[in-house]
Amino acid sequence: MDKQYTILSTLKRESILSLLKKGERIDGRALDEFREIKIETGVIGKAEGSALVQLGDTKVIVGVKTDIGKPFPDTPEMGVQIVNAELVPLAAPFFEPGPPGEEDIELARVVDRGLRSSQMLRLEDLAIVPGEKVWVVYIDIYSLDHYGNLIDASGLAAVSALLTAKINKWEVSNGEVKLLDEKIALPINNVPIFVTIAKIGEKLVVDPTYEEELVMDARVTFAIDEHGRVCGIQKGGPGGFTLDEIKYALDLALEASKKIRPLLPPKPE
């Protein structure tokens, strides 16, 4: 990491910890409060679905593209979901151009796991000719501005893009696939919300800023489905959580997910 960001962490740490002891944060939020969330869909004209999410000053854009391809050998009767993430230097000076690094890969995996474990897409409905031809859904995440909590912003953007994505209807004749002019929504089963909790000293905070991430001991991300069930958990950072802290973090995540869910685009019929 660039030296200036390590120095920033050292200078801010005592101030952040001092405020947290009083139940306050450097940006004035409560410990259990998300920054303002703005979601805009249909922002990429050539994508099947897209969304731009602004979480405070953090900005992420997601595009959904689809193609017809082969299924995975172990799931021949299901469509394919592929999530990619690219943390570009445009978003933060310490993101480097080139092949995906550990942070890119982790971000893609956390979002993919939440979508897959919640069964957001009914992948069985995306099989065109089982075992031979299925819809492949590509979910591409691009960071635009990194001011903390890229995971939740990316998850919101991915979910919003999928909720508004449309593909061509199709018909199969003699093994040949014909795409029709009519557009239909992707088959949506369940809708997850991603909520990240950071542990800083002895305090747990929702939706950490970049400065809070610099001094946090650890973080945990929950994917909460529309029925209030946990469908994914990812822990990050060198520190650990006690069992009581995990239980409290889950309570925070469940409450936060209830407040965020109404901001999402409507679920297609």
Coordinates of N, CA, C and O in Angstrom, one line a residue, residues 83-163:
V83 N -19.0 -13.6 -12.1 CA -18.8 -12.3 -11.6 C -17.3 -11.9 -11.7 O -16.4 -12.7 -11.3
N84 N -17.0 -10.8 -12.2 CA -15.7 -10.2 -12.3 C -15.6 -8.8 -11.7 O -16.6 -8.1 -11.7
A85 N -14.5 -8.5 -11.1 CA -14.4 -7.2 -10.5 C -13.0 -6.6 -10.9 O -12.0 -7.3 -11.0
E86 N -13.1 -5.3 -11.2 CA -11.8 -4.6 -11.5 C -11.7 -3.3 -10.7 O -12.6 -2.4 -10.8
L87 N -10.7 -3.2 -9.9 CA -10.4 -2.0 -9.1 C -9.4 -1.2 -9.9 O -8.2 -1.5 -9.9
V88 N -9.9 -0.2 -10.5 CA -9.1 0.6 -11.4 C -8.4 1.8 -10.7 O -8.9 2.3 -9.7
P89 N -7.2 2.2 -11.2 CA -6.5 3.3 -10.6 C -7.4 4.6 -10.6 O -7.1 5.5 -9.7
L90 N -8.3 4.7 -11.4 CA -9.3 5.9 -11.4 C -9.9 6.0 -10.0 O -10.2 7.1 -9.6
A91 N -10.2 4.9 -9.4 CA -10.9 4.9 -8.1 C -10.0 5.2 -6.9 O -10.5 5.9 -5.9
A92 N -8.8 4.8 -6.9 CA -7.8 5.1 -5.8 C -6.4 4.9 -6.4 O -6.2 4.0 -7.2
P93 N -5.5 5.7 -6.0 CA -4.2 5.7 -6.6 C -3.4 4.4 -6.3 O -2.4 4.1 -7.0
F94 N -3.8 3.7 -5.2 CA -3.1 2.4 -4.9 C -3.6 1.2 -5.6 O -3.1 0.1 -5.5
F95 N -4.7 1.4 -6.4 CA -5.1 0.3 -7.3 C -4.3 0.4 -8.6 O -4.1 1.4 -9.2
E96 N -3.7 -0.8 -8.9 CA -2.8 -0.8 -10.1 C -3.4 -1.4 -11.3 O -4.2 -2.4 -11.2
P97 N -3.0 -0.9 -12.5 CA -3.5 -1.5 -13.7 C -2.9 -2.9 -13.9 O -1.9 -3.2 -13.3
G98 N -3.6 -3.7 -14.7 CA -3.0 -5.0 -15.0 C -4.0 -6.1 -14.6 O -5.2 -5.9 -14.3
P99 N -3.5 -7.4 -14.5 CA -4.3 -8.5 -14.1 C -5.0 -8.3 -12.7 O -4.4 -7.6 -11.9
P100 N -6.1 -8.9 -12.5 CA -6.7 -8.8 -11.1 C -5.8 -9.2 -10.0 O -5.1 -10.2 -10.1
G101 N -5.8 -8.4 -8.9 CA -5.1 -8.7 -7.8 C -5.9 -9.4 -6.7 O -7.1 -9.7 -7.0
E102 N -5.4 -9.5 -5.5 CA -6.1 -10.2 -4.4 C -7.4 -9.5 -4.1 O -8.4 -10.1 -3.8
E103 N -7.4 -8.2 -4.0 CA -8.6 -7.4 -3.7 C -9.7 -7.5 -4.7 O -10.8 -7.7 -4.4
D104 N -9.3 -7.5 -6.0 CA -10.3 -7.7 -7.1 C -10.9 -9.1 -7.0 O -12.1 -9.2 -7.0
I105 N -10.1 -10.1 -6.7 CA -10.6 -11.4 -6.7 C -11.5 -11.6 -5.5 O -12.6 -12.3 -5.6
E106 N -11.1 -11.1 -4.3 CA -11.9 -11.2 -3.1 C -13.3 -10.6 -3.3 O -14.3 -11.1 -3.0
L107 N -13.2 -9.3 -3.9 CA -14.5 -8.6 -4.1 C -15.4 -9.4 -5.0 O -16.6 -9.6 -4.7
A108 N -14.9 -9.9 -6.1 CA -15.7 -10.7 -7.0 C -16.3 -12.0 -6.3 O -17.5 -12.3 -6.5
R109 N -15.5 -12.6 -5.5 CA -15.9 -13.9 -4.8 C -17.0 -13.6 -3.8 O -17.9 -14.4 -3.7
V110 N -16.8 -12.5 -3.0 CA -17.8 -12.2 -2.0 C -19.2 -11.9 -2.6 O -20.2 -12.4 -2.2
V111 N -19.2 -11.1 -3.7 CA -20.4 -10.8 -4.4 C -21.0 -12.0 -5.0 O -22.2 -12.3 -4.9
D112 N -20.2 -12.8 -5.7 CA -20.6 -14.0 -6.4 C -21.3 -15.0 -5.4 O -22.3 -15.6 -5.6
R113 N -20.6 -15.1 -4.2 CA -21.1 -16.1 -3.2 C -22.5 -15.6 -2.7 O -23.4 -16.5 -2.5
G114 N -22.6 -14.3 -2.4 CA -23.9 -13.9 -1.9 C -25.0 -14.1 -3.0 O -26.1 -14.5 -2.6
L115 N -24.7 -13.8 -4.2 CA -25.7 -14.0 -5.3 C -26.1 -15.4 -5.5 O -27.2 -15.8 -5.6
R116 N -25.0 -16.3 -5.4 CA -25.2 -17.7 -5.7 C -25.9 -18.4 -4.5 O -26.8 -19.2 -4.7
S117 N -25.5 -18.1 -3.3 CA -26.0 -18.7 -2.1 C -27.5 -18.3 -1.9 O -28.3 -19.1 -1.4
S118 N -27.8 -17.1 -2.3 CA -29.2 -16.7 -2.1 C -30.1 -17.2 -3.3 O -31.3 -17.1 -3.2
Q119 N -29.4 -17.8 -4.3 CA -30.1 -18.3 -5.5 C -30.9 -17.1 -6.1 O -32.0 -17.3 -6.5
M120 N -30.2 -16.0 -6.2 CA -30.9 -14.8 -6.8 C -31.4 -15.1 -8.2 O -32.5 -14.9 -8.6
L121 N -30.5 -15.7 -9.0 CA -30.9 -16.1 -10.4 C -31.4 -17.5 -10.4 O -30.7 -18.4 -9.8
R122 N -32.5 -17.8 -11.0 CA -33.0 -19.2 -11.2 C -32.2 -19.7 -12.4 O -32.7 -19.7 -13.5
L123 N -31.0 -20.2 -12.1 CA -30.2 -20.7 -13.2 C -30.8 -21.8 -14.0 O -30.5 -22.0 -15.2
E124 N -31.7 -22.6 -13.3 CA -32.3 -23.7 -14.1 C -33.2 -23.2 -15.2 O -33.4 -23.9 -16.2
D125 N -33.7 -21.9 -15.0 CA -34.5 -21.4 -16.1 C -33.7 -20.8 -17.2 O -34.3 -20.3 -18.2
L126 N -32.4 -20.8 -17.1 CA -31.5 -20.2 -18.1 C -30.9 -21.3 -19.0 O -30.0 -21.0 -19.8
A127 N -31.4 -22.5 -18.8 CA -30.9 -23.6 -19.7 C -31.8 -23.6 -20.9 O -33.0 -23.7 -20.9
I128 N -31.1 -23.5 -22.1 CA -31.9 -23.4 -23.4 C -32.0 -24.8 -23.9 O -33.1 -25.3 -24.2
V129 N -30.8 -25.5 -24.1 CA -30.8 -26.9 -24.5 C -29.9 -27.6 -23.4 O -28.7 -27.5 -23.5
P130 N -30.6 -28.2 -22.4 CA -29.8 -28.7 -21.3 C -28.6 -29.6 -21.7 O -28.7 -30.4 -22.6
G131 N -27.5 -29.3 -21.1 CA -26.3 -30.0 -21.4 C -25.5 -29.5 -22.6 O -24.4 -29.9 -22.8
E132 N -26.2 -28.6 -23.4 CA -25.5 -28.1 -24.6 C -25.4 -26.6 -24.6 O -24.4 -26.0 -24.8
K133 N -26.6 -25.9 -24.5 CA -26.6 -24.5 -24.6 C -27.4 -23.8 -23.5 O -28.5 -24.2 -23.2
V134 N -26.8 -22.9 -22.9 CA -27.4 -22.2 -21.7 C -27.0 -20.7 -21.8 O -26.1 -20.3 -22.5
W135 N -27.8 -19.9 -21.1 CA -27.4 -18.5 -21.0 C -26.3 -18.3 -20.0 O -26.3 -18.9 -18.9
V136 N -25.3 -17.6 -20.4 CA -24.2 -17.2 -19.5 C -24.4 -15.8 -19.1 O -24.5 -14.9 -20.0
V137 N -24.4 -15.5 -17.8 CA -24.7 -14.2 -17.3 C -23.4 -13.6 -16.7 O -22.9 -14.2 -15.7
Y138 N -22.8 -12.6 -17.3 CA -21.6 -12.0 -16.8 C -22.0 -10.7 -16.0 O -22.7 -9.8 -16.5
I139 N -21.4 -10.6 -14.8 CA -21.7 -9.5 -13.9 C -20.3 -8.8 -13.7 O -19.5 -9.4 -13.0
D140 N -20.1 -7.7 -14.3 CA -18.8 -7.0 -14.3 C -18.9 -5.8 -13.4 O -19.7 -4.9 -13.6
I141 N -18.0 -5.8 -12.3 CA -18.0 -4.7 -11.3 C -16.8 -3.8 -11.6 O -15.6 -4.3 -11.7
Y142 N -17.0 -2.5 -11.6 CA -15.9 -1.5 -11.8 C -16.0 -0.5 -10.7 O -17.1 0.2 -10.5
S143 N -14.9 -0.3 -10.0 CA -14.9 0.8 -9.0 C -14.6 2.1 -9.7 O -13.8 2.2 -10.6
L144 N -15.3 3.1 -9.2 CA -15.1 4.5 -9.8 C -14.5 5.4 -8.8 O -13.6 6.2 -9.1
D145 N -14.9 5.4 -7.5 CA -14.4 6.1 -6.4 C -14.4 5.3 -5.2 O -15.4 4.7 -4.8
H146 N -13.2 5.2 -4.6 CA -13.1 4.3 -3.4 C -13.0 5.2 -2.1 O -11.9 5.7 -1.9
Y147 N -14.1 5.3 -1.4 CA -14.1 6.0 -0.1 C -14.6 5.0 1.0 O -15.2 5.4 2.0
G148 N -14.3 3.7 0.8 CA -14.6 2.7 1.8 C -15.8 1.9 1.4 O -16.7 2.3 0.7
N149 N -15.8 0.6 1.9 CA -16.9 -0.4 1.8 C -17.3 -0.6 0.3 O -18.5 -0.5 0.0
L150 N -16.3 -1.0 -0.5 CA -16.6 -1.4 -1.9 C -17.5 -2.6 -2.0 O -18.2 -2.8 -2.9
I151 N -17.4 -3.5 -1.0 CA -18.2 -4.7 -1.0 C -19.7 -4.5 -1.0 O -20.4 -4.9 -1.9
D152 N -20.1 -3.7 -0.1 CA -21.6 -3.4 -0.1 C -22.1 -2.6 -1.3 O -23.1 -2.9 -1.8
A153 N -21.2 -1.6 -1.7 CA -21.6 -0.8 -2.9 C -21.7 -1.7 -4.1 O -22.6 -1.6 -4.9
S154 N -20.7 -2.6 -4.2 CA -20.7 -3.6 -5.4 C -21.8 -4.5 -5.3 O -22.4 -4.8 -6.4
G155 N -22.1 -5.0 -4.1 CA -23.3 -5.9 -4.0 C -24.6 -5.3 -4.4 O -25.4 -5.9 -5.1
L156 N -24.8 -4.1 -3.9 CA -26.0 -3.3 -4.3 C -26.1 -3.1 -5.8 O -27.2 -3.2 -6.4
A157 N -25.0 -2.7 -6.4 CA -24.9 -2.4 -7.8 C -25.2 -3.7 -8.6 O -26.0 -3.7 -9.6
A158 N -24.6 -4.8 -8.2 CA -24.8 -6.1 -8.9 C -26.3 -6.5 -8.8 O -26.9 -6.9 -9.8
V159 N -26.9 -6.4 -7.6 CA -28.3 -6.8 -7.4 C -29.2 -5.9 -8.3 O -30.1 -6.4 -8.9
S160 N -28.9 -4.6 -8.2 CA -29.8 -3.7 -9.0 C -29.7 -3.9 -10.5 O -30.7 -3.8 -11.2
A161 N -28.5 -4.2 -10.9 CA -28.3 -4.4 -12.4 C -29.0 -5.7 -12.8 O -29.7 -5.7 -13.9
L162 N -29.0 -6.7 -12.0 CA -29.7 -8.0 -12.3 C -31.2 -7.8 -12.3 O -31.9 -8.4 -13.1
L163 N -31.7 -7.0 -11.3 CA -33.1 -6.8 -11.2 C -33.7 -6.1 -12.4 O -34.9 -6.3 -12.7

